[in-house]
Every structure is written in structure tokens, then in C-alpha cells.
């Protein structure tokens, strides 16, 4: 009986959960049916140029066109191509804005009738300037990929008044020359804003035009990561010095550490200022601390040499009798080399997993135009 009671309670709980789920789904369906549908605004675009993607300021410079289509009964019967005054009384105005603009200017616009039978209107706007990058993740810098967004939303009209939808027939992105960033393609995404982000609790329709770009990492590898790695490898030469030559060892180790610091100061303007460590930061930090460990081990080996100058042990694996200070010297060299090899292997496997994610990310994009 005691075993049957928990079973009954579980069954009762499942039935109650199913009833609650059904009631919630019915309530959501009822809200969708009762909600007044806003005027549908179809959005197309053409991106002419992207440059100056700034990882430090989280901005990029762009030249693009946006096309808005909607119907209005008041323009029915007007000839196709008729220019319409955007401030004409009683004409519907969606009041659309670019919400992530930084230094954006509207260079030109056109407003005309496209279909006299349905009253279809087309508003074309030409923009040039800087946009903010809302979500810029630099964890894999300099092997990162970014979503550069053009965020479009109504200024005051809620989702019950204006709904934004992508126009598949008018989505284009021109070919771009390869420099620091390579343009992969573009896509669109529809959103409804969070009412908690509005002082009045309103919900707005939002459409994001997303340009997918990939950073060209070759320069950063050749000019930052590879030189730092070679400097760290050169510091291993200290273990080839005599164990009693503390002056030569310390002079070489400290000089290479200062070279590492000078190199980091030289390239600091090209590194993103973020509150977390990027892949490049991690790589450079491990190389630097490996050099720091080599410097300290030189002092420790010399102290051991002074304390046990002639103490020796027999190693069955290697064979023969060897002085302890020489064994410790070889062990420190092997440990430092292992750290550097482990660092490169760790970086390789992280990038391999990252590349698989990037391939999935690329499939979401519309391809950029051919040159």
C-alpha cells in the first residue's frame, strides 16, 4: 500500500501537469487570435560596403540601402512610379529607425507608388556611417567570427501597429575586398522586443539584418603569436649553459623576458580591451609565464649546485651515475618544453572545435556576391 500511494501521487501530478499545459497553450492561442495584427512592413536591403570593423570600440562602418514596402488605400489608382510626399496628411507612416546607429547619416531617400491596384508603396533609404555591434564575442580572437547587425524597429508604434517581415526577393550584398575581415554573407532575423526594456511595458517588432564576417588571422599569427612563441622557445637555451654560469643564464633569460614585454607593448593597440581573456591573451600569457618559470628555475638550479656540488645518483632508465643538479636541469628544460607543446596542442584542438561551429554558422548566411 505504501508503494502504491507514491505511484498514485505521481500519476495525479502528471495529469495535473498535462491539464495545466493544455490550458496554457489554449490561453496563448486565444491571445494570438485576439491580438490585433499590425500593418505588415516588408523589408529588403542591399549592402554596398563594410569596412573598419573595430574590436576596441565595437563599431563598424557601412554603406547600405534599405527598402520598405507596405500598402495604403489612399494611393490606389495613382500611376506607378509617382513620387509621394512622405509628409502627406492621413498617409500611414511606420516611423522606422536604425536602433544601433552610432554616427549614421541618411544620404538619400525615395518614396513612390509601386502598384496602383493594391496601393503598394516603396520607401528607399540610403545610409552611410557607423553602427554599433550589440553582441561582440572575442573569446577566440584573432580567430573569431562576428555578426554585424543593422537593427530596424519602429520608433513609437507597437507590434500591434507595425510588424516587420523580411523580403526574400530583395536581399543582396556586394563583393568586398579581403582585408582584415572577410564577408561571408548575410541573413535576417525577426524579433519582438522585451516589454521589460520599455518604460511603458510595450512590445515592438524588430528586424535585424545580419552580415556574417570572419577575421583574417594570418597577420596576428605572424606578427604577434609566432614571435612570442619563438622568444619563449629561445629561453630554453638557458638550460644549455653550464649550471655554474648563473650570470650567463640570468642575463639571457631576463633579456628575453624584456623582449617579450616590449613586443606586447608594441602590439597592444591591436588587441581588444575586454574584461576576459581571449585565446590570444591566453597564448601570450602562458608563453610569458613559461619564460618567468625558466628564469626562476635558473636561480633554483644554481642554489642546488652550490648546496650539492658533487652529489650524484644512479638512474636505471638512463644508465650510469649523474649529478643531481644536472638531472634537475634536464627536468626543468623538459618541463618548459612540455608546457609550450601542451599550449600549442591545446590551442589547436580548441580551434578545431571552433572551426566546426564556424562551418555551421556559415550555412546560415546568404552568400556574398561574386567579384
mmCIF file of C-alpha atoms in Angstrom:
data_model
loop_
_atom_site.group_PDB
_atom_site.id
_atom_site.type_symbol
_atom_site.label_atom_id
_atom_site.label_comp_id
_atom_site.label_asym_id
_atom_site.label_seq_id
_atom_site.Cartn_x
_atom_site.Cartn_y
_atom_site.Cartn_z
ATOM 1 C CA UNK A 1 0.000 0.000 0.000
ATOM 2 C CA UNK A 2 2.826 2.390 0.839
ATOM 3 C CA UNK A 3 4.392 1.716 -2.587
ATOM 4 C CA UNK A 4 1.083 2.296 -4.413
ATOM 5 C CA UNK A 5 0.441 5.704 -2.793
ATOM 6 C CA UNK A 6 3.517 7.456 -4.313
ATOM 7 C CA UNK A 7 2.595 5.972 -7.700
ATOM 8 C CA UNK A 8 -0.906 7.393 -7.449
ATOM 9 C CA UNK A 9 0.513 10.763 -6.446
ATOM 10 C CA UNK A 10 2.904 10.761 -9.419
ATOM 11 C CA UNK A 11 0.091 9.853 -11.802
ATOM 12 C CA UNK A 12 -2.097 12.573 -10.317
ATOM 13 C CA UNK A 13 0.731 15.086 -10.657
ATOM 14 C CA UNK A 14 1.246 14.110 -14.320
ATOM 15 C CA UNK A 15 -2.462 14.526 -15.060
ATOM 16 C CA UNK A 16 -2.496 17.934 -13.378
ATOM 17 C CA UNK A 17 0.633 18.985 -15.291
ATOM 18 C CA UNK A 18 -0.920 17.901 -18.596
ATOM 19 C CA UNK A 19 -4.123 19.838 -17.825
ATOM 20 C CA UNK A 20 -2.112 22.941 -16.902
ATOM 21 C CA UNK A 21 -0.011 22.679 -20.070
ATOM 22 C CA UNK A 22 -3.148 22.311 -22.208
ATOM 23 C CA UNK A 23 -4.774 25.318 -20.507
ATOM 24 C CA UNK A 24 -1.663 27.480 -21.045
ATOM 25 C CA UNK A 25 -1.403 26.519 -24.710
ATOM 26 C CA UNK A 26 -5.091 27.308 -25.182
ATOM 27 C CA UNK A 27 -4.621 30.685 -23.497
ATOM 28 C CA UNK A 28 -1.649 31.515 -25.753
ATOM 29 C CA UNK A 29 -3.628 30.507 -28.854
ATOM 30 C CA UNK A 30 -6.509 32.691 -27.700
ATOM 31 C CA UNK A 31 -4.168 35.662 -27.220
ATOM 32 C CA UNK A 32 -2.767 35.172 -30.726
ATOM 33 C CA UNK A 33 -6.247 35.105 -32.240
ATOM 34 C CA UNK A 34 -7.467 38.132 -30.304
ATOM 35 C CA UNK A 35 -4.326 40.223 -30.866
ATOM 36 C CA UNK A 36 -4.789 42.896 -33.458
ATOM 37 C CA UNK A 37 -2.377 42.291 -36.292
ATOM 38 C CA UNK A 38 -0.197 45.266 -37.139
ATOM 39 C CA UNK A 39 0.417 46.531 -40.651
ATOM 40 C CA UNK A 40 2.905 44.288 -42.362
ATOM 41 C CA UNK A 41 6.053 46.107 -43.500
ATOM 42 C CA UNK A 42 8.300 44.081 -45.779
ATOM 43 C CA UNK A 43 11.988 44.958 -45.556
ATOM 44 C CA UNK A 44 14.655 44.439 -48.220
ATOM 45 C CA UNK A 45 18.256 45.607 -48.309
ATOM 46 C CA UNK A 46 21.432 45.946 -50.313
ATOM 47 C CA UNK A 47 24.798 46.288 -48.591
ATOM 48 C CA UNK A 48 27.343 48.161 -50.704
ATOM 49 C CA UNK A 49 30.387 48.190 -48.444
ATOM 50 C CA UNK A 50 31.676 47.262 -44.982
ATOM 51 C CA UNK A 51 34.987 48.424 -43.534
ATOM 52 C CA UNK A 52 36.717 49.462 -40.310
ATOM 53 C CA UNK A 53 35.303 46.727 -38.075
ATOM 54 C CA UNK A 54 36.678 47.999 -34.764
ATOM 55 C CA UNK A 55 37.024 45.420 -31.996
ATOM 56 C CA UNK A 56 38.004 48.091 -29.465
ATOM 57 C CA UNK A 57 35.078 50.490 -29.991
ATOM 58 C CA UNK A 58 32.638 47.726 -31.083
ATOM 59 C CA UNK A 59 31.665 49.687 -34.206
ATOM 60 C CA UNK A 60 31.865 49.220 -37.975
ATOM 61 C CA UNK A 61 31.468 51.486 -40.979
ATOM 62 C CA UNK A 62 28.830 50.520 -43.529
ATOM 63 C CA UNK A 63 27.196 51.814 -46.711
ATOM 64 C CA UNK A 64 23.770 50.267 -47.328
ATOM 65 C CA UNK A 65 20.252 50.708 -48.687
ATOM 66 C CA UNK A 66 17.011 49.656 -47.017
ATOM 67 C CA UNK A 67 13.715 49.163 -48.866
ATOM 68 C CA UNK A 68 10.356 49.246 -47.057
ATOM 69 C CA UNK A 69 7.128 48.043 -48.710
ATOM 70 C CA UNK A 70 3.584 48.463 -47.392
ATOM 71 C CA UNK A 71 0.088 49.094 -48.753
ATOM 72 C CA UNK A 72 -2.083 52.167 -48.267
ATOM 73 C CA UNK A 73 -5.618 52.593 -49.571
ATOM 74 C CA UNK A 74 -5.076 56.318 -50.162
ATOM 75 C CA UNK A 75 -2.632 55.835 -53.049
ATOM 76 C CA UNK A 76 -4.723 53.348 -55.047
ATOM 77 C CA UNK A 77 -5.156 54.465 -58.643
ATOM 78 C CA UNK A 78 -2.092 56.694 -58.712
ATOM 79 C CA UNK A 79 0.273 55.960 -61.617
ATOM 80 C CA UNK A 80 3.171 53.602 -60.974
ATOM 81 C CA UNK A 81 6.350 55.446 -60.094
ATOM 82 C CA UNK A 82 4.514 58.510 -58.753
ATOM 83 C CA UNK A 83 6.613 60.242 -56.101
ATOM 84 C CA UNK A 84 4.643 60.549 -52.874
ATOM 85 C CA UNK A 85 5.184 63.227 -50.257
ATOM 86 C CA UNK A 86 6.249 61.383 -47.134
ATOM 87 C CA UNK A 87 4.550 64.065 -45.011
ATOM 88 C CA UNK A 88 1.214 63.804 -46.863
ATOM 89 C CA UNK A 89 -1.714 64.046 -44.382
ATOM 90 C CA UNK A 90 -3.504 60.821 -43.402
ATOM 91 C CA UNK A 91 -0.820 58.691 -45.053
ATOM 92 C CA UNK A 92 0.377 55.792 -42.911
ATOM 93 C CA UNK A 93 3.878 56.279 -41.503
ATOM 94 C CA UNK A 94 5.693 53.322 -39.874
ATOM 95 C CA UNK A 95 8.387 55.650 -38.404
ATOM 96 C CA UNK A 96 11.201 53.118 -38.685
ATOM 97 C CA UNK A 97 14.647 53.802 -37.239
ATOM 98 C CA UNK A 98 18.068 52.118 -37.078
ATOM 99 C CA UNK A 99 18.319 51.485 -33.334
ATOM 100 C CA UNK A 100 22.043 50.640 -33.172
ATOM 101 C CA UNK A 101 23.312 53.693 -35.069
ATOM 102 C CA UNK A 102 26.455 55.397 -33.795
ATOM 103 C CA UNK A 103 27.307 58.026 -36.431
ATOM 104 C CA UNK A 104 24.834 57.253 -39.214
ATOM 105 C CA UNK A 105 23.595 59.713 -41.832
ATOM 106 C CA UNK A 106 20.706 59.380 -44.301
ATOM 107 C CA UNK A 107 22.228 60.468 -47.601
ATOM 108 C CA UNK A 108 19.211 59.990 -49.891
ATOM 109 C CA UNK A 109 15.658 58.624 -49.883
ATOM 110 C CA UNK A 110 12.826 57.909 -52.347
ATOM 111 C CA UNK A 111 9.100 57.338 -51.721
ATOM 112 C CA UNK A 112 6.944 56.214 -54.614
ATOM 113 C CA UNK A 113 3.975 54.095 -55.735
ATOM 114 C CA UNK A 114 4.890 50.577 -56.916
ATOM 115 C CA UNK A 115 1.463 49.047 -57.600
ATOM 116 C CA UNK A 116 -1.585 51.282 -58.285
ATOM 117 C CA UNK A 117 -4.033 48.361 -57.898
ATOM 118 C CA UNK A 118 -3.071 47.352 -54.370
ATOM 119 C CA UNK A 119 -1.727 50.721 -53.224
ATOM 120 C CA UNK A 120 1.753 49.297 -52.683
ATOM 121 C CA UNK A 121 4.320 51.891 -51.580
ATOM 122 C CA UNK A 122 8.094 51.657 -51.561
ATOM 123 C CA UNK A 123 10.332 53.743 -49.311
ATOM 124 C CA UNK A 124 14.045 53.549 -50.171
ATOM 125 C CA UNK A 125 16.602 54.935 -47.729
ATOM 126 C CA UNK A 126 20.371 55.211 -48.335
ATOM 127 C CA UNK A 127 22.609 55.235 -45.262
ATOM 128 C CA UNK A 128 26.309 55.702 -44.664
ATOM 129 C CA UNK A 129 28.173 55.819 -41.369
ATOM 130 C CA UNK A 130 28.958 53.827 -38.226
ATOM 131 C CA UNK A 131 26.845 51.248 -36.436
ATOM 132 C CA UNK A 132 27.322 49.653 -33.025
ATOM 133 C CA UNK A 133 27.925 45.918 -32.649
ATOM 134 C CA UNK A 134 25.445 44.851 -29.902
ATOM 135 C CA UNK A 135 26.983 41.446 -29.109
ATOM 136 C CA UNK A 136 30.656 41.101 -29.903
ATOM 137 C CA UNK A 137 32.276 37.949 -28.565
ATOM 138 C CA UNK A 138 36.083 37.946 -28.724
ATOM 139 C CA UNK A 139 36.836 34.740 -26.825
ATOM 140 C CA UNK A 140 38.515 33.232 -29.923
ATOM 141 C CA UNK A 141 40.337 36.395 -31.036
ATOM 142 C CA UNK A 142 42.035 36.513 -33.565
ATOM 143 C CA UNK A 143 40.155 33.519 -35.000
ATOM 144 C CA UNK A 144 36.728 34.984 -34.232
ATOM 145 C CA UNK A 145 33.654 35.477 -36.386
ATOM 146 C CA UNK A 146 31.151 38.281 -35.858
ATOM 147 C CA UNK A 147 27.524 39.139 -36.619
ATOM 148 C CA UNK A 148 27.353 42.750 -37.783
ATOM 149 C CA UNK A 149 23.752 43.850 -37.323
ATOM 150 C CA UNK A 150 21.506 46.530 -38.766
ATOM 151 C CA UNK A 151 18.721 46.705 -36.174
ATOM 152 C CA UNK A 152 15.455 48.142 -37.548
ATOM 153 C CA UNK A 153 12.437 48.893 -35.354
ATOM 154 C CA UNK A 154 9.516 51.352 -35.203
ATOM 155 C CA UNK A 155 10.118 54.473 -33.176
ATOM 156 C CA UNK A 156 6.776 54.535 -31.347
ATOM 157 C CA UNK A 157 4.401 52.048 -32.967
ATOM 158 C CA UNK A 158 3.978 48.753 -31.121
ATOM 159 C CA UNK A 159 3.830 45.287 -32.634
ATOM 160 C CA UNK A 160 0.025 45.625 -32.769
ATOM 161 C CA UNK A 161 0.501 48.533 -35.190
ATOM 162 C CA UNK A 162 3.600 47.601 -37.212
ATOM 163 C CA UNK A 163 5.090 44.175 -37.953
ATOM 164 C CA UNK A 164 8.396 43.882 -39.800
ATOM 165 C CA UNK A 165 8.981 40.963 -42.172
ATOM 166 C CA UNK A 166 11.981 40.219 -44.427
ATOM 167 C CA UNK A 167 11.548 40.487 -48.192
ATOM 168 C CA UNK A 168 13.390 37.485 -49.604
ATOM 169 C CA UNK A 169 13.463 38.844 -53.157
ATOM 170 C CA UNK A 170 15.483 41.927 -52.206
ATOM 171 C CA UNK A 171 18.441 40.771 -50.154
ATOM 172 C CA UNK A 172 21.839 41.483 -51.653
ATOM 173 C CA UNK A 173 25.384 42.085 -50.513
ATOM 174 C CA UNK A 174 28.121 43.160 -52.890
ATOM 175 C CA UNK A 175 31.536 41.551 -53.119
ATOM 176 C CA UNK A 176 34.043 43.023 -50.691
ATOM 177 C CA UNK A 177 37.810 43.118 -50.965
ATOM 178 C CA UNK A 178 39.558 40.905 -48.420
ATOM 179 C CA UNK A 179 41.437 42.861 -45.776
ATOM 180 C CA UNK A 180 41.282 42.230 -42.006
ATOM 181 C CA UNK A 181 37.720 40.908 -42.308
ATOM 182 C CA UNK A 182 36.214 38.584 -44.905
ATOM 183 C CA UNK A 183 32.490 38.930 -45.626
ATOM 184 C CA UNK A 184 30.803 35.515 -45.696
ATOM 185 C CA UNK A 185 27.210 36.526 -46.400
ATOM 186 C CA UNK A 186 24.069 37.889 -44.791
ATOM 187 C CA UNK A 187 20.753 36.816 -43.320
ATOM 188 C CA UNK A 188 17.778 38.298 -41.451
ATOM 189 C CA UNK A 189 16.138 37.594 -38.104
ATOM 190 C CA UNK A 190 12.760 38.726 -36.712
ATOM 191 C CA UNK A 191 12.348 39.626 -33.041
ATOM 192 C CA UNK A 192 9.796 41.031 -30.626
ATOM 193 C CA UNK A 193 11.339 43.327 -28.033
ATOM 194 C CA UNK A 194 11.245 42.519 -24.331
ATOM 195 C CA UNK A 195 8.494 44.536 -22.581
ATOM 196 C CA UNK A 196 10.748 44.834 -19.517
ATOM 197 C CA UNK A 197 13.068 47.035 -21.609
ATOM 198 C CA UNK A 198 10.263 49.555 -22.173
ATOM 199 C CA UNK A 199 9.206 52.070 -19.530
ATOM 200 C CA UNK A 200 5.562 51.548 -20.559
ATOM 201 C CA UNK A 201 5.807 47.762 -20.959
ATOM 202 C CA UNK A 202 5.153 47.858 -24.709
ATOM 203 C CA UNK A 203 6.335 45.298 -27.251
ATOM 204 C CA UNK A 204 7.799 46.374 -30.596
ATOM 205 C CA UNK A 205 8.558 44.442 -33.752
ATOM 206 C CA UNK A 206 12.233 44.358 -34.683
ATOM 207 C CA UNK A 207 14.104 43.052 -37.708
ATOM 208 C CA UNK A 208 17.867 42.521 -37.780
ATOM 209 C CA UNK A 209 19.887 42.415 -40.982
ATOM 210 C CA UNK A 210 22.923 40.326 -40.061
ATOM 211 C CA UNK A 211 26.182 40.400 -42.008
ATOM 212 C CA UNK A 212 28.441 37.464 -41.210
ATOM 213 C CA UNK A 213 32.164 38.304 -41.234
ATOM 214 C CA UNK A 214 35.279 36.298 -40.382
ATOM 215 C CA UNK A 215 38.553 37.817 -39.208
ATOM 216 C CA UNK A 216 41.663 37.175 -41.275
ATOM 217 C CA UNK A 217 44.007 35.830 -38.580
ATOM 218 C CA UNK A 218 47.231 35.456 -40.614
ATOM 219 C CA UNK A 219 48.624 38.875 -39.662
ATOM 220 C CA UNK A 220 48.030 38.294 -35.950
ATOM 221 C CA UNK A 221 49.705 34.877 -36.122
ATOM 222 C CA UNK A 222 52.781 36.175 -37.985
ATOM 223 C CA UNK A 223 53.215 39.444 -36.074
ATOM 224 C CA UNK A 224 52.085 38.583 -32.530
ATOM 225 C CA UNK A 225 51.653 34.922 -31.631
ATOM 226 C CA UNK A 226 54.564 33.389 -33.575
ATOM 227 C CA UNK A 227 57.223 35.929 -32.402
ATOM 228 C CA UNK A 228 56.174 35.479 -28.773
ATOM 229 C CA UNK A 229 56.362 31.694 -29.140
ATOM 230 C CA UNK A 230 59.846 31.879 -30.689
ATOM 231 C CA UNK A 231 61.038 34.142 -27.878
ATOM 232 C CA UNK A 232 59.754 31.597 -25.346
ATOM 233 C CA UNK A 233 61.484 28.757 -27.218
ATOM 234 C CA UNK A 234 64.765 30.715 -27.238
ATOM 235 C CA UNK A 235 64.569 30.985 -23.452
ATOM 236 C CA UNK A 236 65.020 27.193 -23.288
ATOM 237 C CA UNK A 237 68.591 27.723 -24.499
ATOM 238 C CA UNK A 238 69.432 28.850 -20.969
ATOM 239 C CA UNK A 239 69.454 25.214 -19.883
ATOM 240 C CA UNK A 240 72.332 24.551 -22.309
ATOM 241 C CA UNK A 241 74.565 26.885 -20.272
ATOM 242 C CA UNK A 242 76.747 25.423 -17.527
ATOM 243 C CA UNK A 243 74.945 25.032 -14.209
ATOM 244 C CA UNK A 244 77.591 27.227 -12.592
ATOM 245 C CA UNK A 245 77.199 30.020 -15.182
ATOM 246 C CA UNK A 246 74.437 31.891 -13.344
ATOM 247 C CA UNK A 247 75.431 35.216 -14.906
ATOM 248 C CA UNK A 248 75.050 33.969 -18.478
ATOM 249 C CA UNK A 249 71.799 32.167 -17.705
ATOM 250 C CA UNK A 250 70.130 35.085 -15.927
ATOM 251 C CA UNK A 251 71.337 37.626 -18.459
ATOM 252 C CA UNK A 252 69.839 35.623 -21.339
ATOM 253 C CA UNK A 253 66.576 34.809 -19.528
ATOM 254 C CA UNK A 254 65.939 38.389 -18.349
ATOM 255 C CA UNK A 255 66.810 39.848 -21.758
ATOM 256 C CA UNK A 256 64.301 37.529 -23.455
ATOM 257 C CA UNK A 257 61.637 38.387 -20.866
ATOM 258 C CA UNK A 258 62.141 42.090 -21.537
ATOM 259 C CA UNK A 259 61.918 41.387 -25.263
ATOM 260 C CA UNK A 260 58.583 39.667 -24.650
ATOM 261 C CA UNK A 261 57.300 42.644 -22.638
ATOM 262 C CA UNK A 262 58.463 45.105 -25.318
ATOM 263 C CA UNK A 263 56.697 43.082 -28.020
ATOM 264 C CA UNK A 264 53.461 43.069 -26.016
ATOM 265 C CA UNK A 265 53.646 46.853 -25.570
ATOM 266 C CA UNK A 266 54.190 47.226 -29.325
ATOM 267 C CA UNK A 267 51.097 45.234 -30.303
ATOM 268 C CA UNK A 268 48.789 46.405 -27.503
ATOM 269 C CA UNK A 269 46.956 48.818 -29.839
ATOM 270 C CA UNK A 270 45.848 45.864 -31.975
ATOM 271 C CA UNK A 271 44.453 43.878 -29.041
ATOM 272 C CA UNK A 272 40.828 44.202 -27.872
ATOM 273 C CA UNK A 273 40.268 45.694 -24.421
ATOM 274 C CA UNK A 274 37.827 43.231 -22.879
ATOM 275 C CA UNK A 275 37.313 42.106 -19.249
ATOM 276 C CA UNK A 276 38.032 38.459 -20.132
ATOM 277 C CA UNK A 277 40.984 36.643 -21.667
ATOM 278 C CA UNK A 278 40.823 35.945 -25.361
ATOM 279 C CA UNK A 279 42.532 32.982 -26.995
ATOM 280 C CA UNK A 280 45.421 35.246 -27.980
ATOM 281 C CA UNK A 281 45.712 36.635 -24.427
ATOM 282 C CA UNK A 282 45.850 33.109 -23.015
ATOM 283 C CA UNK A 283 48.516 32.103 -25.537
ATOM 284 C CA UNK A 284 50.722 35.120 -24.800
ATOM 285 C CA UNK A 285 50.276 34.796 -21.020
ATOM 286 C CA UNK A 286 51.334 31.128 -20.994
ATOM 287 C CA UNK A 287 54.423 31.939 -23.078
ATOM 288 C CA UNK A 288 55.369 34.785 -20.732
ATOM 289 C CA UNK A 289 54.902 32.767 -17.535
ATOM 290 C CA UNK A 290 56.865 29.899 -19.078
ATOM 291 C CA UNK A 291 59.749 32.336 -19.533
ATOM 292 C CA UNK A 292 59.257 33.554 -15.975
ATOM 293 C CA UNK A 293 59.432 29.952 -14.747
ATOM 294 C CA UNK A 294 62.660 29.408 -16.732
ATOM 295 C CA UNK A 295 64.194 32.480 -15.072
ATOM 296 C CA UNK A 296 63.298 31.277 -11.577
ATOM 297 C CA UNK A 297 64.475 27.745 -12.300
ATOM 298 C CA UNK A 298 67.902 29.082 -13.261
ATOM 299 C CA UNK A 299 68.297 30.614 -9.811
ATOM 300 C CA UNK A 300 66.980 27.427 -8.136
ATOM 301 C CA UNK A 301 69.400 25.236 -10.126
ATOM 302 C CA UNK A 302 72.344 27.419 -9.148
ATOM 303 C CA UNK A 303 71.363 27.236 -5.463
ATOM 304 C CA UNK A 304 71.167 23.427 -5.766
ATOM 305 C CA UNK A 305 74.587 23.441 -7.430
ATOM 306 C CA UNK A 306 76.077 25.399 -4.522
ATOM 307 C CA UNK A 307 74.373 23.184 -1.920
ATOM 308 C CA UNK A 308 75.097 19.792 -3.529
ATOM 309 C CA UNK A 309 78.040 20.335 -5.875
ATOM 310 C CA UNK A 310 79.069 16.700 -6.250
ATOM 311 C CA UNK A 311 76.031 14.703 -5.097
ATOM 312 C CA UNK A 312 75.149 12.071 -7.724
ATOM 313 C CA UNK A 313 72.609 9.277 -8.161
ATOM 314 C CA UNK A 314 72.301 6.261 -10.429
ATOM 315 C CA UNK A 315 69.412 6.229 -12.897
ATOM 316 C CA UNK A 316 68.487 2.735 -14.137
ATOM 317 C CA UNK A 317 66.471 4.089 -17.089
ATOM 318 C CA UNK A 318 69.156 6.367 -18.467
ATOM 319 C CA UNK A 319 72.057 4.345 -17.215
ATOM 320 C CA UNK A 320 75.140 5.486 -15.364
ATOM 321 C CA UNK A 321 75.631 7.888 -12.490
ATOM 322 C CA UNK A 322 74.562 11.516 -12.902
ATOM 323 C CA UNK A 323 74.814 14.558 -10.686
ATOM 324 C CA UNK A 324 71.511 15.678 -9.177
ATOM 325 C CA UNK A 325 71.936 19.244 -10.399
ATOM 326 C CA UNK A 326 72.255 18.015 -13.991
ATOM 327 C CA UNK A 327 69.145 15.840 -13.601
ATOM 328 C CA UNK A 328 67.150 18.784 -12.239
ATOM 329 C CA UNK A 329 68.445 20.984 -15.059
ATOM 330 C CA UNK A 330 67.281 18.471 -17.691
ATOM 331 C CA UNK A 331 63.927 18.024 -15.920
ATOM 332 C CA UNK A 332 63.292 21.793 -15.899
ATOM 333 C CA UNK A 333 64.140 22.035 -19.606
ATOM 334 C CA UNK A 334 61.794 19.123 -20.394
ATOM 335 C CA UNK A 335 59.011 20.658 -18.287
ATOM 336 C CA UNK A 336 59.283 24.038 -20.041
ATOM 337 C CA UNK A 337 59.288 22.353 -23.462
ATOM 338 C CA UNK A 338 56.251 20.272 -22.436
ATOM 339 C CA UNK A 339 54.344 23.403 -21.384
ATOM 340 C CA UNK A 340 54.946 25.025 -24.774
ATOM 341 C CA UNK A 341 53.980 21.859 -26.662
ATOM 342 C CA UNK A 342 50.879 21.445 -24.498
ATOM 343 C CA UNK A 343 49.948 25.072 -25.166
ATOM 344 C CA UNK A 344 50.098 24.606 -28.934
ATOM 345 C CA UNK A 345 48.203 21.300 -28.800
ATOM 346 C CA UNK A 346 45.515 22.865 -26.579
ATOM 347 C CA UNK A 347 45.183 25.815 -28.967
ATOM 348 C CA UNK A 348 44.957 23.502 -31.976
ATOM 349 C CA UNK A 349 42.146 21.375 -30.509
ATOM 350 C CA UNK A 350 40.207 24.440 -29.353
ATOM 351 C CA UNK A 351 40.444 25.928 -32.835
ATOM 352 C CA UNK A 352 39.418 22.630 -34.415
ATOM 353 C CA UNK A 353 36.196 22.603 -32.374
ATOM 354 C CA UNK A 354 35.714 26.293 -33.119
ATOM 355 C CA UNK A 355 36.033 25.709 -36.883
ATOM 356 C CA UNK A 356 33.213 23.155 -36.765
ATOM 357 C CA UNK A 357 30.962 25.745 -35.117
ATOM 358 C CA UNK A 358 32.005 28.287 -37.747
ATOM 359 C CA UNK A 359 31.021 25.903 -40.548
ATOM 360 C CA UNK A 360 27.557 25.558 -39.044
ATOM 361 C CA UNK A 361 27.434 29.345 -38.664
ATOM 362 C CA UNK A 362 28.355 29.846 -42.330
ATOM 363 C CA UNK A 363 25.432 27.723 -43.506
ATOM 364 C CA UNK A 364 23.012 30.293 -42.054
ATOM 365 C CA UNK A 365 24.271 33.047 -44.356
ATOM 366 C CA UNK A 366 23.217 34.062 -47.815
ATOM 367 C CA UNK A 367 26.414 34.062 -49.917
ATOM 368 C CA UNK A 368 28.025 37.363 -50.791
ATOM 369 C CA UNK A 369 28.029 38.358 -54.467
ATOM 370 C CA UNK A 370 30.856 37.043 -56.630
ATOM 371 C CA UNK A 371 33.581 39.519 -57.689
#
